[in-house]
Structures are given as structure tokens and as C-alpha cells.
Tab-separated table of C-alpha atoms and ligand atoms in Angstrom:
chain	number	residue	atom	x	y	z
A	1127	UNK	CA	0.000	0.000	0.000
A	1128	UNK	CA	1.075	3.574	-0.544
A	1129	UNK	CA	-0.207	6.939	-1.530
A	1130	UNK	CA	-2.026	7.352	-4.834
A	1131	UNK	CA	-2.390	10.849	-6.217
A	1132	UNK	CA	-5.248	12.348	-8.186
A	1133	UNK	CA	-4.728	15.775	-9.707
A	1134	UNK	CA	-5.769	18.132	-12.488
A	1135	UNK	CA	-3.568	18.333	-15.577
A	1136	UNK	CA	-4.958	21.591	-16.966
A	1137	UNK	CA	-5.958	24.904	-15.347
A	1138	UNK	CA	-8.294	23.412	-12.733
A	1139	UNK	CA	-11.948	22.315	-12.743
A	1140	UNK	CA	-11.159	19.098	-14.606
A	1141	UNK	CA	-13.750	17.192	-12.572
A	1142	UNK	CA	-11.463	16.085	-9.742
A	1143	UNK	CA	-14.268	16.143	-7.165
A	1144	UNK	CA	-16.390	13.721	-9.141
A	1145	UNK	CA	-13.573	11.209	-9.676
A	1146	UNK	CA	-12.346	11.412	-6.047
A	1147	UNK	CA	-15.893	10.791	-4.851
A	1148	UNK	CA	-16.128	7.752	-7.107
A	1149	UNK	CA	-12.738	6.332	-6.110
A	1150	UNK	CA	-12.899	7.141	-2.403
A	1151	UNK	CA	-14.682	3.943	-1.389
A	1152	UNK	CA	-11.562	2.052	-2.468
A	1153	UNK	CA	-9.334	4.043	-0.090
A	1154	UNK	CA	-9.027	4.158	3.702
A	1155	UNK	CA	-8.015	7.816	3.661
A	1156	UNK	CA	-8.599	10.761	1.323
A	1157	UNK	CA	-6.419	13.838	1.934
A	1158	UNK	CA	-6.225	17.332	0.490
A	1159	UNK	CA	-2.578	18.451	0.375
A	1160	UNK	CA	-2.568	22.046	-0.918
A	1161	UNK	CA	-4.662	25.009	-1.912
A	1162	UNK	CA	-7.617	26.289	0.017
A	1163	UNK	CA	-11.113	27.573	-0.588
A	1164	UNK	CA	-10.071	28.841	-4.024
A	1165	UNK	CA	-10.960	25.240	-4.963
A	1166	UNK	CA	-14.514	24.265	-5.817
A	1167	UNK	CA	-14.985	20.523	-6.215
A	1168	UNK	CA	-18.426	19.451	-7.374
A	1169	UNK	CA	-19.962	16.117	-6.433
A	1170	UNK	CA	-23.343	15.000	-7.723
A	1171	UNK	CA	-24.993	12.153	-5.827
A	1172	UNK	CA	-28.531	11.319	-6.914
A	1173	UNK	CA	-30.415	14.611	-7.140
A	1174	UNK	CA	-28.049	16.352	-4.700
A	1175	UNK	CA	-25.169	18.584	-5.740
A	1176	UNK	CA	-22.390	19.522	-3.324
A	1177	UNK	CA	-19.510	21.942	-3.855
A	1178	UNK	CA	-16.576	21.415	-1.507
A	1179	UNK	CA	-13.859	24.022	-1.003
A	1180	UNK	CA	-11.737	22.761	1.894
A	1181	UNK	CA	-13.120	19.357	2.832
A	1182	UNK	CA	-11.867	16.380	0.786
A	1183	UNK	CA	-14.272	14.856	-1.734
A	1184	UNK	CA	-14.180	11.485	0.033
A	1185	UNK	CA	-16.424	12.813	2.822
A	1186	UNK	CA	-19.536	11.110	1.409
A	1187	UNK	CA	-18.117	7.628	2.030
A	1188	UNK	CA	-18.735	6.537	5.592
A	1189	UNK	CA	-15.771	4.185	5.482
A	1190	UNK	CA	-13.053	6.684	4.604
A	1191	UNK	CA	-11.135	9.064	6.824
A	1192	UNK	CA	-10.815	12.548	5.312
A	1193	UNK	CA	-7.828	14.740	6.104
A	1194	UNK	CA	-7.243	18.436	5.494
A	1195	UNK	CA	-3.466	18.249	5.210
A	1196	UNK	CA	-0.793	20.633	6.478
A	1197	UNK	CA	-0.221	22.060	2.978
A	1198	UNK	CA	-3.792	23.382	2.836
A	1199	UNK	CA	-4.710	26.940	3.862
A	1200	UNK	CA	-7.955	27.102	5.823
A	1201	UNK	CA	-10.493	29.889	6.094
A	1202	UNK	CA	-12.584	28.974	9.162
A	1203	UNK	CA	-15.577	30.882	7.759
A	1204	UNK	CA	-15.734	28.833	4.542
A	1205	UNK	CA	-14.971	25.645	6.435
A	1206	UNK	CA	-17.842	26.230	8.857
A	1207	UNK	CA	-20.231	26.863	5.959
A	1208	UNK	CA	-19.193	23.559	4.415
A	1209	UNK	CA	-19.661	21.757	7.733
A	1210	UNK	CA	-23.153	23.220	8.156
A	1211	UNK	CA	-24.240	22.188	4.649
A	1212	UNK	CA	-22.929	18.653	5.047
A	1213	UNK	CA	-24.516	18.232	8.484
A	1214	UNK	CA	-27.847	19.402	7.067
A	1215	UNK	CA	-27.623	16.507	4.584
A	1216	UNK	CA	-26.721	14.057	7.346
A	1217	UNK	CA	-23.211	13.522	6.052
A	1218	UNK	CA	-21.076	12.175	8.870
A	1219	UNK	CA	-18.156	14.390	9.843
A	1220	UNK	CA	-16.797	12.036	12.509
A	1221	UNK	CA	-13.901	11.003	10.283
A	1222	UNK	CA	-12.796	14.496	9.294
A	1223	UNK	CA	-9.318	15.354	10.596
A	1224	UNK	CA	-7.396	18.617	10.328
A	1225	UNK	CA	-3.611	19.012	10.311
A	1226	UNK	CA	-2.333	21.219	13.124
A	1227	UNK	CA	0.305	22.599	10.766
A	1228	UNK	CA	-2.200	23.861	8.191
A	1229	UNK	CA	-2.093	27.656	7.924
A	1230	UNK	CA	-5.037	29.936	8.612
A	1231	UNK	CA	-6.473	32.466	6.181
A	1232	UNK	CA	-7.267	35.613	8.178
A	1233	UNK	CA	-9.892	38.147	7.058
A	1234	UNK	CA	-7.028	40.585	6.515
A	1235	UNK	CA	-5.447	38.087	4.072
A	1236	UNK	CA	-8.611	38.307	1.983
A	1237	UNK	CA	-8.529	42.081	2.327
A	1238	UNK	CA	-4.929	42.141	1.075
A	1239	UNK	CA	-5.768	39.795	-1.798
A	1240	UNK	CA	-8.574	42.101	-2.941
A	1241	UNK	CA	-6.516	45.296	-2.491
A	1242	UNK	CA	-3.505	43.917	-4.361
A	1243	UNK	CA	-5.671	42.617	-7.233
A	1244	UNK	CA	-7.505	45.943	-7.477
A	1245	UNK	CA	-4.172	47.787	-7.632
A	1246	UNK	CA	-2.967	45.577	-10.502
A	1247	UNK	CA	-5.467	47.031	-12.950
A	1248	UNK	CA	-5.047	45.310	-16.324
A	1249	UNK	CA	-2.401	42.953	-14.933
A	1250	UNK	CA	-4.913	41.215	-12.654
A	1251	UNK	CA	-4.302	37.494	-11.974
A	1252	UNK	CA	-8.031	36.902	-11.745
A	1253	UNK	CA	-7.635	35.547	-8.212
A	1254	UNK	CA	-10.649	34.018	-6.511
A	1255	UNK	CA	-9.938	36.612	-3.764
A	1256	UNK	CA	-10.026	33.967	-1.056
A	1257	UNK	CA	-6.772	35.221	0.475
A	1258	UNK	CA	-4.668	32.359	-0.873
A	1259	UNK	CA	-1.644	34.367	-2.097
A	1260	UNK	CA	-1.219	36.513	1.041
A	1261	UNK	CA	-1.617	33.459	3.319
A	1262	UNK	CA	1.092	31.467	1.536
A	1263	UNK	CA	3.253	34.634	1.551
A	1264	UNK	CA	2.966	34.771	5.340
A	1265	UNK	CA	3.718	31.041	5.523
A	1266	UNK	CA	6.985	31.350	3.593
A	1267	UNK	CA	7.681	34.723	5.244
A	1268	UNK	CA	7.432	32.890	8.600
A	1269	UNK	CA	4.670	35.108	9.900
A	1270	UNK	CA	1.688	32.773	9.514
A	1271	UNK	CA	-0.773	31.402	12.037
A	1272	UNK	CA	-1.469	27.688	12.069
A	1273	UNK	CA	-4.396	25.590	13.247
A	1274	UNK	CA	-2.336	24.384	16.229
A	1275	UNK	CA	-1.913	27.992	17.383
A	1276	UNK	CA	-5.608	28.460	18.085
A	1277	UNK	CA	-5.304	26.243	21.174
A	1278	UNK	CA	-2.468	28.294	22.665
A	1279	UNK	CA	-2.887	30.995	25.276
A	1280	UNK	CA	-1.036	33.616	23.208
A	1281	UNK	CA	-3.230	33.095	20.125
A	1282	UNK	CA	-5.031	36.446	20.342
A	1283	UNK	CA	-1.717	38.300	20.687
A	1284	UNK	CA	-0.351	36.535	17.620
A	1285	UNK	CA	-3.548	37.176	15.708
A	1286	UNK	CA	-3.552	40.892	16.559
A	1287	UNK	CA	0.132	41.303	15.675
A	1288	UNK	CA	-0.390	39.725	12.250
A	1289	UNK	CA	-3.564	41.654	11.577
A	1290	UNK	CA	-1.838	44.927	12.483
A	1291	UNK	CA	0.981	44.092	10.101
A	1292	UNK	CA	-1.635	43.600	7.377
A	1293	UNK	CA	-3.374	46.860	8.242
A	1294	UNK	CA	-0.039	48.669	7.816
A	1295	UNK	CA	0.538	46.935	4.483
A	1296	UNK	CA	-2.924	47.870	3.297
A	1297	UNK	CA	-1.941	51.544	3.549
A	1298	UNK	CA	0.285	50.940	0.514
A	1299	UNK	CA	-2.752	50.199	-1.667
A	1300	UNK	CA	-5.595	52.408	-2.882
A	1301	UNK	CA	-8.552	51.959	-0.528
A	1302	UNK	CA	-11.200	49.316	-1.314
A	1303	UNK	CA	-14.475	48.342	0.291
A	1304	UNK	CA	-13.904	45.695	2.988
A	1305	UNK	CA	-15.584	45.533	6.369
A	1306	UNK	CA	-12.693	44.112	8.374
A	1307	UNK	CA	-14.434	44.386	11.730
A	1308	UNK	CA	-17.493	42.482	10.574
A	1309	UNK	CA	-15.400	39.801	8.865
A	1310	UNK	CA	-13.258	39.465	11.990
A	1311	UNK	CA	-16.326	38.868	14.114
A	1312	UNK	CA	-17.533	36.125	11.774
A	1313	UNK	CA	-14.052	34.615	11.665
A	1314	UNK	CA	-13.759	34.427	15.461
A	1315	UNK	CA	-17.166	32.728	15.641
A	1316	UNK	CA	-16.182	30.191	12.984
A	1317	UNK	CA	-12.963	29.449	14.808
A	1318	UNK	CA	-15.102	27.753	17.463
A	1319	UNK	CA	-16.370	25.275	14.828
A	1320	UNK	CA	-12.800	24.561	13.754
A	1321	UNK	CA	-11.735	24.023	17.383
A	1322	UNK	CA	-14.316	21.258	17.726
A	1323	UNK	CA	-12.785	19.206	14.892
A	1324	UNK	CA	-10.182	16.565	15.598
A	1325	UNK	CA	-6.678	17.869	14.883
A	1326	UNK	CA	-3.651	15.743	14.062
A	1327	UNK	CA	0.045	15.786	13.339
A	1328	UNK	CA	-0.453	14.922	9.688
A	1329	UNK	CA	2.955	13.366	9.010
A	1330	UNK	CA	2.935	10.981	12.007
A	1331	UNK	CA	-0.694	10.113	11.411
A	1332	UNK	CA	-0.327	9.278	7.728
A	1333	UNK	CA	2.965	7.440	8.084
A	1334	UNK	CA	1.517	5.271	10.876
A	1335	UNK	CA	-1.473	4.456	8.675
A	1336	UNK	CA	0.868	3.524	5.849
A	1337	UNK	CA	2.736	1.174	8.195
A	1338	UNK	CA	-0.615	-0.418	9.071
A	1339	UNK	CA	-1.146	-1.092	5.359
A	1340	UNK	CA	-3.856	1.520	4.828
A	1341	UNK	CA	-4.440	3.030	1.414
A	1342	UNK	CA	-4.367	6.783	0.851
A	1343	UNK	CA	-5.639	8.964	-1.968
A	1344	UNK	CA	-4.181	12.484	-2.182
A	1345	UNK	CA	-6.677	14.894	-3.775
A	1346	UNK	CA	-5.183	17.755	-5.739
A	1347	UNK	CA	-6.784	21.155	-6.040
A	1348	UNK	CA	-6.389	23.614	-8.919
A	1349	UNK	CA	-4.419	22.187	-11.854
A	1350	UNK	CA	-0.774	21.689	-12.793
A	1351	UNK	CA	-0.805	24.725	-15.108
A	1352	UNK	CA	-1.607	26.793	-11.999
A	1353	UNK	CA	1.386	25.406	-10.058
A	1354	UNK	CA	3.458	28.189	-8.469
A	1355	UNK	CA	6.728	26.847	-9.932
A	1356	UNK	CA	5.710	25.089	-13.131
A	1357	UNK	CA	2.499	26.816	-14.174
A	1358	UNK	CA	1.951	29.890	-16.331
A	1359	UNK	CA	3.659	32.210	-13.834
A	1360	UNK	CA	2.609	34.801	-12.657
A	1361	UNK	CA	-0.908	33.700	-13.664
A	1362	UNK	CA	-0.915	30.851	-11.171
A	1363	UNK	CA	-2.036	30.031	-7.663
A	1364	UNK	CA	0.380	30.110	-4.718
A	1365	UNK	CA	0.930	26.419	-3.978
A	1366	UNK	CA	2.557	23.400	-5.597
A	1367	UNK	CA	-0.409	21.701	-7.197
A	1368	UNK	CA	1.649	18.852	-8.665
A	1369	UNK	CA	2.650	15.406	-7.350
A	1370	UNK	CA	5.722	16.834	-5.591
A	1371	UNK	CA	3.344	18.941	-3.494
A	1372	UNK	CA	1.881	15.789	-1.948
A	1373	UNK	CA	5.089	15.067	-0.012
A	1374	UNK	CA	5.252	18.597	1.388
A	1375	UNK	CA	1.515	18.901	1.937
A	1376	UNK	CA	1.066	15.651	3.875
A	1377	UNK	CA	4.512	14.929	5.298
A	1378	UNK	CA	5.325	11.752	3.395
A	1379	UNK	CA	8.435	10.636	1.517
A	1380	UNK	CA	8.498	10.555	-2.311
A	1381	UNK	CA	9.088	6.785	-2.146
A	1382	UNK	CA	5.593	6.352	-0.667
A	1383	UNK	CA	3.892	7.612	-3.836
A	1384	UNK	CA	2.580	4.871	-6.101
A	1385	UNK	CA	0.064	5.741	-8.819
A	1386	UNK	CA	-0.667	9.186	-10.208
A	1387	UNK	CA	-4.052	9.603	-11.878
A	1388	UNK	CA	-4.126	12.726	-14.046
A	1389	UNK	CA	-7.504	14.263	-14.838
A	1390	UNK	CA	-8.184	16.184	-18.030
A	1391	UNK	CA	-11.322	17.340	-19.743
A	1392	UNK	CA	-11.882	16.142	-23.307
A	1393	UNK	CA	-11.397	19.841	-24.161
A	1394	UNK	CA	-9.872	22.615	-22.039
A	1395	UNK	CA	-10.958	25.491	-19.781
A	1396	UNK	CA	-9.365	28.218	-17.740
A	1397	UNK	CA	-10.915	30.685	-15.308
A	1398	UNK	CA	-9.055	33.897	-14.495
A	1399	UNK	CA	-6.387	35.683	-16.499
A	1400	UNK	CA	-3.281	34.346	-18.235
A	1401	UNK	CA	-2.188	32.541	-21.377
A	1402	UNK	CA	-4.350	29.822	-22.933
A	1403	UNK	CA	-3.018	28.846	-26.376
A	1404	UNK	CA	-6.073	26.895	-27.595
A	1405	UNK	CA	-8.698	29.332	-26.307
A	1406	UNK	CA	-11.750	29.779	-28.561
A	1407	UNK	CA	-13.229	33.225	-28.319
A	1408	UNK	CA	-16.018	32.842	-30.891
A	1409	UNK	CA	-19.115	30.695	-31.293
A	1410	UNK	CA	-17.429	27.332	-30.693
A	1411	UNK	CA	-16.038	28.506	-27.348
A	1412	UNK	CA	-19.483	29.795	-26.434
A	1413	UNK	CA	-21.004	26.416	-27.344
A	1414	UNK	CA	-18.492	24.542	-25.155
A	1415	UNK	CA	-19.265	26.902	-22.260
A	1416	UNK	CA	-23.003	26.443	-22.690
A	1417	UNK	CA	-23.036	22.672	-23.107
A	1418	UNK	CA	-20.318	22.100	-20.493
A	1419	UNK	CA	-21.941	24.529	-18.033
A	1420	UNK	CA	-18.550	26.124	-17.683
A	1421	UNK	CA	-19.070	28.555	-14.845
A	1422	UNK	CA	-16.767	28.610	-11.799
A	1423	UNK	CA	-17.850	26.453	-8.849
A	1424	UNK	CA	-16.284	28.958	-6.415
A	1425	UNK	CA	-16.864	32.348	-8.035
A	1426	UNK	CA	-19.537	31.687	-10.691
A	1427	UNK	CA	-17.330	33.369	-13.318
A	1428	UNK	CA	-17.662	32.115	-16.920
A	1429	UNK	CA	-14.760	29.816	-17.748
A	1430	UNK	CA	-12.728	30.435	-20.877
A	1431	UNK	CA	-13.044	27.414	-23.206
A	1432	UNK	CA	-10.869	25.883	-25.897
A	1433	UNK	CA	-9.674	22.649	-27.466
A	1434	UNK	CA	-7.544	20.028	-25.764
A	1435	UNK	CA	-3.831	20.823	-25.946
A	1436	UNK	CA	-1.389	17.907	-26.368
A	1437	UNK	CA	1.914	19.793	-25.695
A	1438	UNK	CA	0.356	21.240	-22.531
A	1439	UNK	CA	-0.809	17.813	-21.354
A	1440	UNK	CA	2.474	16.094	-22.226
A	1441	UNK	CA	4.224	18.688	-20.051
A	1442	UNK	CA	1.984	18.174	-17.025
A	1443	UNK	CA	2.092	14.387	-17.461
A	1444	UNK	CA	5.895	14.656	-17.383
A	1445	UNK	CA	6.202	16.862	-14.283
A	1446	UNK	CA	3.682	14.776	-12.348
A	1447	UNK	CA	4.808	11.288	-13.349
A	1448	UNK	CA	1.246	10.466	-14.407
A	1449	UNK	CA	0.623	6.714	-14.621
A	1450	UNK	CA	-2.978	6.774	-15.871
A	1451	UNK	CA	-5.579	9.224	-17.096
A	1452	UNK	CA	-9.206	10.071	-16.476
A	1453	UNK	CA	-10.900	11.924	-19.345
A	1454	UNK	CA	-13.910	13.907	-18.140
A	1455	UNK	CA	-16.815	15.678	-19.819
A	1456	UNK	CA	-16.612	13.578	-22.996
A	1457	UNK	CA	-20.388	14.053	-23.308
A	1458	UNK	CA	-19.892	17.810	-23.798
A	1459	UNK	CA	-18.515	16.999	-27.260
A	1460	UNK	CA	-21.605	14.920	-28.240
A	1461	UNK	CA	-22.953	17.565	-30.621
A	1462	UNK	CA	-19.711	18.506	-32.384
A	1463	UNK	CA	-19.195	17.125	-35.901
A	1464	UNK	CA	-15.518	18.104	-35.779
A	1465	UNK	CA	-13.285	18.003	-32.715
A	1466	UNK	CA	-9.961	19.787	-32.845
A	1467	UNK	CA	-6.814	18.777	-30.996
A	1468	UNK	CA	-3.683	20.939	-30.753
A	1469	UNK	CA	-0.904	18.451	-31.571
A	1470	UNK	CA	1.980	20.930	-31.668
A	1471	UNK	CA	2.770	24.607	-31.418
A	1472	UNK	CA	4.254	26.714	-34.179
A	1473	UNK	CA	6.766	29.063	-32.551
A	1474	UNK	CA	9.201	31.335	-34.380
A	1475	UNK	CA	8.594	29.385	-37.592
A	1476	UNK	CA	9.265	25.940	-36.047
A	1477	UNK	CA	6.886	23.239	-34.857
A	1478	UNK	CA	7.478	22.140	-31.262
A	1479	UNK	CA	5.714	20.093	-28.622
A	1480	UNK	CA	7.525	21.836	-25.755
A	1481	UNK	CA	6.127	24.709	-23.722
A	1482	UNK	CA	8.263	27.864	-23.829
A	1483	UNK	CA	9.627	29.677	-20.752
A	1484	UNK	CA	6.907	32.276	-20.947
A	1485	UNK	CA	3.677	31.114	-22.534
A	1486	UNK	CA	2.390	34.671	-22.093
A	1487	UNK	CA	5.061	36.466	-24.027
A	1488	UNK	CA	5.498	34.040	-26.947
A	1489	UNK	CA	3.639	34.110	-30.226
A	1490	UNK	CA	2.208	30.612	-30.266
A	1491	UNK	CA	0.134	29.170	-33.044
A	1492	UNK	CA	-1.393	25.812	-32.138
A	1493	UNK	CA	-1.260	23.287	-34.994
A	1494	UNK	CA	-4.549	21.394	-34.961
A	1495	UNK	CA	-5.585	17.930	-36.093
A	1496	UNK	CA	-9.295	17.529	-36.808
A	1497	UNK	CA	-11.039	14.443	-35.440
A	1498	UNK	CA	-14.494	13.250	-36.379
A	1499	UNK	CA	-17.178	13.712	-33.713
A	1500	UNK	CA	-19.593	10.876	-32.759
A	1501	UNK	CA	-22.677	13.152	-32.838
A	1502	UNK	CA	-24.703	10.990	-30.488
A	1503	UNK	CA	-25.699	10.935	-26.845
A	1504	UNK	CA	-23.334	9.093	-24.495
A	1505	UNK	CA	-25.751	9.309	-21.545
A	1506	UNK	CA	-26.015	6.101	-19.574
A	1507	UNK	CA	-23.091	4.293	-21.200
A	1508	UNK	CA	-20.989	2.663	-18.488
A	1509	UNK	CA	-19.321	-0.009	-20.606
A	1510	UNK	CA	-16.406	1.047	-22.798
A	1511	UNK	CA	-17.394	-1.441	-25.500
A	1512	UNK	CA	-20.725	0.329	-25.921
A	1513	UNK	CA	-19.209	3.687	-26.823
A	1514	UNK	CA	-19.572	4.662	-30.499
A	1515	UNK	CA	-16.472	3.586	-32.447
A	1516	UNK	CA	-15.718	7.233	-33.299
A	1517	UNK	CA	-15.609	8.142	-29.597
A	1518	UNK	CA	-13.312	5.180	-28.922
A	1519	UNK	CA	-11.116	6.328	-31.822
A	1520	UNK	CA	-10.848	9.787	-30.219
A	1521	UNK	CA	-9.890	8.327	-26.818
A	1522	UNK	CA	-7.399	5.876	-28.270
A	1523	UNK	CA	-5.864	8.658	-30.336
A	1524	UNK	CA	-5.412	10.716	-27.135
A	1525	UNK	CA	-3.832	7.738	-25.376
A	1526	UNK	CA	-1.363	7.340	-28.211
A	1527	UNK	CA	-0.506	11.039	-28.336
A	1528	UNK	CA	-0.059	11.266	-24.576
A	1529	UNK	CA	1.642	7.915	-24.029
A	1530	UNK	CA	-0.393	7.117	-20.904
A	1531	UNK	CA	-3.347	4.703	-20.603
A	1532	UNK	CA	-6.834	6.055	-19.977
A	1533	UNK	CA	-8.438	4.272	-17.012
A	1534	UNK	CA	-11.621	6.310	-16.604
A	1535	UNK	CA	-13.957	8.145	-18.953
A	1536	UNK	CA	-16.597	10.417	-17.480
A	1537	UNK	CA	-19.796	11.022	-19.452
A	1538	UNK	CA	-21.849	13.167	-17.075
A	1539	UNK	CA	-21.745	14.919	-13.683
A	1540	UNK	CA	-23.382	12.038	-11.782
A	1541	UNK	CA	-21.444	9.441	-9.820
A	1542	UNK	CA	-22.737	6.630	-12.054
A	1543	UNK	CA	-21.774	8.344	-15.359
A	1544	UNK	CA	-18.352	6.784	-15.465
A	1545	UNK	CA	-16.726	4.206	-17.718
A	1546	UNK	CA	-13.890	2.045	-16.431
A	1547	UNK	CA	-11.680	1.518	-19.425
A	1548	UNK	CA	-8.747	-0.425	-18.035
B	2317	GDP	P1	-12.990	20.192	-9.964
B	2317	GDP	O1	-12.638	21.524	-9.403
B	2317	GDP	O2	-11.866	19.596	-10.745
B	2317	GDP	O3	-13.524	19.238	-8.942
B	2317	GDP	O4	-14.151	20.463	-11.018
B	2317	GDP	P2	-15.431	21.421	-10.814
B	2317	GDP	O5	-16.369	20.775	-9.885
B	2317	GDP	O6	-15.001	22.810	-10.513
B	2317	GDP	O7	-15.983	21.488	-12.291
B	2317	GDP	C1	-16.383	20.339	-12.986
B	2317	GDP	C2	-17.846	20.517	-13.384
B	2317	GDP	O8	-18.170	19.567	-14.371
B	2317	GDP	C3	-18.813	20.266	-12.252
B	2317	GDP	O9	-19.950	21.044	-12.436
B	2317	GDP	C4	-19.150	18.779	-12.392
B	2317	GDP	O10	-20.417	18.444	-11.840
B	2317	GDP	C5	-19.153	18.642	-13.883
B	2317	GDP	N1	-18.741	17.334	-14.414
B	2317	GDP	C6	-17.806	16.472	-13.933
B	2317	GDP	N2	-17.644	15.434	-14.780
B	2317	GDP	C7	-18.489	15.657	-15.814
B	2317	GDP	C8	-18.763	14.962	-17.017
B	2317	GDP	O11	-18.191	13.939	-17.341
B	2317	GDP	N3	-19.704	15.511	-17.853
B	2317	GDP	C9	-20.356	16.673	-17.564
B	2317	GDP	N4	-21.249	17.133	-18.434
B	2317	GDP	N5	-20.120	17.347	-16.425
B	2317	GDP	C10	-19.201	16.857	-15.574
B	2318	IMO	P1	-10.216	23.736	-8.466
B	2318	IMO	O1	-9.591	22.968	-7.324
B	2318	IMO	C1	-9.772	26.816	-11.498
B	2318	IMO	C2	-7.271	30.265	-10.501
B	2318	IMO	C3	-7.977	31.593	-10.351
B	2318	IMO	C4	-6.872	32.537	-10.788
B	2318	IMO	C5	-5.613	31.853	-10.238
B	2318	IMO	C6	-5.160	32.403	-8.895
B	2318	IMO	O2	-11.681	23.925	-8.319
B	2318	IMO	O3	-9.805	23.164	-9.774
B	2318	IMO	P2	-6.052	32.285	-6.401
B	2318	IMO	O4	-7.436	32.368	-5.834
B	2318	IMO	O5	-5.390	30.993	-6.126
B	2318	IMO	O6	-5.236	33.479	-6.036
B	2318	IMO	O7	-6.253	32.403	-7.996
B	2318	IMO	O8	-5.940	30.485	-10.096
B	2318	IMO	N1	-7.827	29.177	-9.648
B	2318	IMO	C7	-8.564	28.175	-10.113
B	2318	IMO	N2	-9.052	27.935	-11.344
B	2318	IMO	N3	-10.005	25.933	-10.504
B	2318	IMO	C8	-9.505	26.136	-9.272
B	2318	IMO	O9	-9.588	25.216	-8.295
B	2318	IMO	C9	-8.787	27.328	-9.012
B	2318	IMO	N4	-8.180	27.846	-7.925
B	2318	IMO	C10	-7.594	28.985	-8.335
B	2318	IMO	O10	-9.106	31.676	-11.162
B	2318	IMO	O11	-6.775	32.538	-12.178
B	2319	MG	MG1	-13.350	23.512	-9.423
């Protein structure tokens, strides 16, 4: 037994929540290892739809333990809202554990996020404004507050010192609307809900479970193209979203990682600013957005849509050591007679399948192959053999291009709309 990893290979929203929910009954533990409430993971069970931001997507399985790992940043207000919604649906929270070393998002982190984005003008990152960047800045700047601190007698002093530092920093930015006092009050109330959860030393806990032979699934948030080191910097999030982040975010050794399941849509989306070589700004992009219901699960913003991008996926498969793939939202392509795939990029007169240093600054022309669409409904198909031959051709073509086997194909938001290919 070891740690299996599931993560997004594009710019987020690949359908990670749905696949984690499906797979979680095969694992003893599901753990989030990075990111925070900038994530929005959607799970559809029967006629109920849940969007999780901080809590792992394995929470609906009574048998699995769910861990919010030390690499995650937690906003107690969002967390409490999630807890309330789940309790209202009788979802058991007994097996939810929180790492003591996870950092806290303060209201003033959100304030700073909003002020710094507002000051950027046209250079905006398109942040979800959940305070992610400022919280990770305080973590690496060695100023942060952690979950374990809330139980200490000097917590309020530490809180006030950090908040005051933020208030001083905020003077550097043009003023924005933010009711810090009101948000602080809410935050302090929500802290009580967080205090009631069971807290752990994540590294000892997980390593002991591994010794006992338990299986662990690490659930990625965001996508590899949003990774702070390897994504489309500076249009990225502030954590390591890739496989390497699992070791840091849970406290396990690289040798403990076994399989890496990479999730990609059958096309591509991005929400927020930054480069997106295969983006479609016209009618086809609009159609993908409409059929795929491409609106952010956290912010409700329309997602930018485009075709699947092979060089981009080959890159994220490489940096993550992906061992198998899940292709989601295949059904969104049901009505398309032609499906395009970017096989290479044309850059400075040469074809290449490598991403340049700065995807933003380069003139990139994607070179497309056109694939025939299946033009039929895939609803209800759970057996790979029953897929139209043209759809199988598309999937097998992707497998060949990417050099990694496809193990899962998702054909709808519901738990049951999943084909096991392998
Ligand atoms: P995540 O952040 O990677 O968990 O993905 P999101 O939940 O933000 O976005 C994925 C969206 O697509 C959600 O609304 C899901 O319910 C939906 N979804 C997931 N898989 C499929 C699929 O195969 N087909 C369709 N049509 N929708 C899907
Ligand atoms: P899930 O886990 C898609 C994007 C934001 C913005 C950039 C930085 O649901 O796939 P941040 O709030 O981190 O400062 O935003 O990253 N972003 C996401 N895009 N899915 C997500 O999470 C995202 N989390 C952050 O839109 O462009
Ligand atoms: Mg999402």
C-alpha cells in the first residue's frame, strides 16, 4: 500500500471532485494536500449537488477518513459553511481530521488579496480573492498562524500582531471596500467550529497508517498549469499543485507515492487571467461553455473554453509522473461534428511540442488535427465497448498522443456516469 495521487492536468476544474468521490470507497483515507477555498470541487450524488472548497471529496463515504493536510490553507468561515451544509444533509463528519500545521487564512489576508488585485489594474491574476496568495506569503515569510496555534494561550496576541501588520501593508494600496471588523467577528465565531474538529500531526498520522497497510488517496486542487513553480507564472495560484506537493503537503516521503491519476477534460478550460493557447473566443467557445456549463464552482465566473492541448498535457504528465488518465466531460462533445486537438505549437517558424519559458510572451500558433465527432448521446453508457467507435477512436488517439493509458472516462456529472476503461 502507498499513496495514490489524483490531480488536475490543466488549469483546474477538470472534474477532480467527481472522480475522487467515485474512487474514495476504495481508499481508507482521502487527503487534500494544498490550496484552500479557491478550490470548488463538485460532487453529484442522486439529485443532490455539493460543492466542496476545503473538505476532501471522500467525505460522502462513511468508510473513509478525510484529512485536510498541512499544505492546505484554511479559512474557518468557509470551512464552517461547508460543515453546516454537510450536516444538514446528514453527512457524517466524525472522520474528518485537520492538520495542526495547516495555515489559517485571516480576514485581513482576503482584504490584502482584494486590495492587491484591485491595484494591478489590467495585470490582474483573476484571483478568486479567497486570500490564498497573502496566506502562503505569510507562511513562507514565517509570519503565519497555524491551526495548532488556536489552542495556545497567546493566540489572540499573535492574531492581533499579524492583523496589524496587514493593516499597515494595506496603507500601501488604494482603498477598497472591505468591512474588516465584521469579517473578523464572523471569523472568530467560525474558529469555534474549527476548534471542535479533531486535529492531528499529519505526518505521524499518515505514516503510521501507511505502516498499518492503509491506502491513501491524495486529492489535488487547482491544476498543474496553476502550479506556483511550473504553471503559467505569474498567472498561477500560490501552492505546488503537482505530485511533488503531496510530499510537502502531507509529510510523506516521495518513495511512498505509487500511482498518479491525471484528470483532463476532453477539451480545455481556464478561469481567471493568463495565457491559454487553444482558447476559442467565438461561437465554438461559447457552445463549449453552454453545453459544459462552464461557470466557476467557487466564483460563478464564466470559464474560458478551448480545445484540448497535447503539448500542454504532455508537459503536465511529465512533471507529475502520471501513470494513468481520467478523461472527463466527454459528453460535452456529443454535438460537435468536428473536434480539434492541438498536436503541436508553431513558434518562431518551427513546430514544437515543448512549452516555452513564458507562454504569455510568446507568439504561439497551435497546430490542430481535426477528429471526427460521434454526434450521439453518451448518456447512460458505463461499458467502454458500448461507446460509439468514433468516440473510442478519439480516446485511443489521445492515449497514443499522450503515451499514458486512460483508465476512466466520465460522461456526465453524476457518480454513475463513469466508464472504467482499463
Ligand atoms: P474540480 O474543481 O476539478 O472538482 O471540477 P469542478 O467541480 O469545478 O468542475 C467540474 C464541473 O463539471 C462540475 O460542475 C461537475 O459536476 C461537472 N462534471 C464532472 N464530470 C463531468 C462529465 O463527465 N460531464 C459533464 N457534463 N459534467 C461533468
Ligand atoms: P479547483 O480545485 C480553477 C485560478 C484563479 C486565478 C488563479 C489564482 O476547483 O480546480 P487564487 O485564488 O489561487 O489566487 O487564484 O488560479 N484558480 C482556479 N481555477 N479551478 C480552481 O480550483 C482554481 N483555484 C484557483 O481563477 O486565475
Ligand atoms: Mg473547481
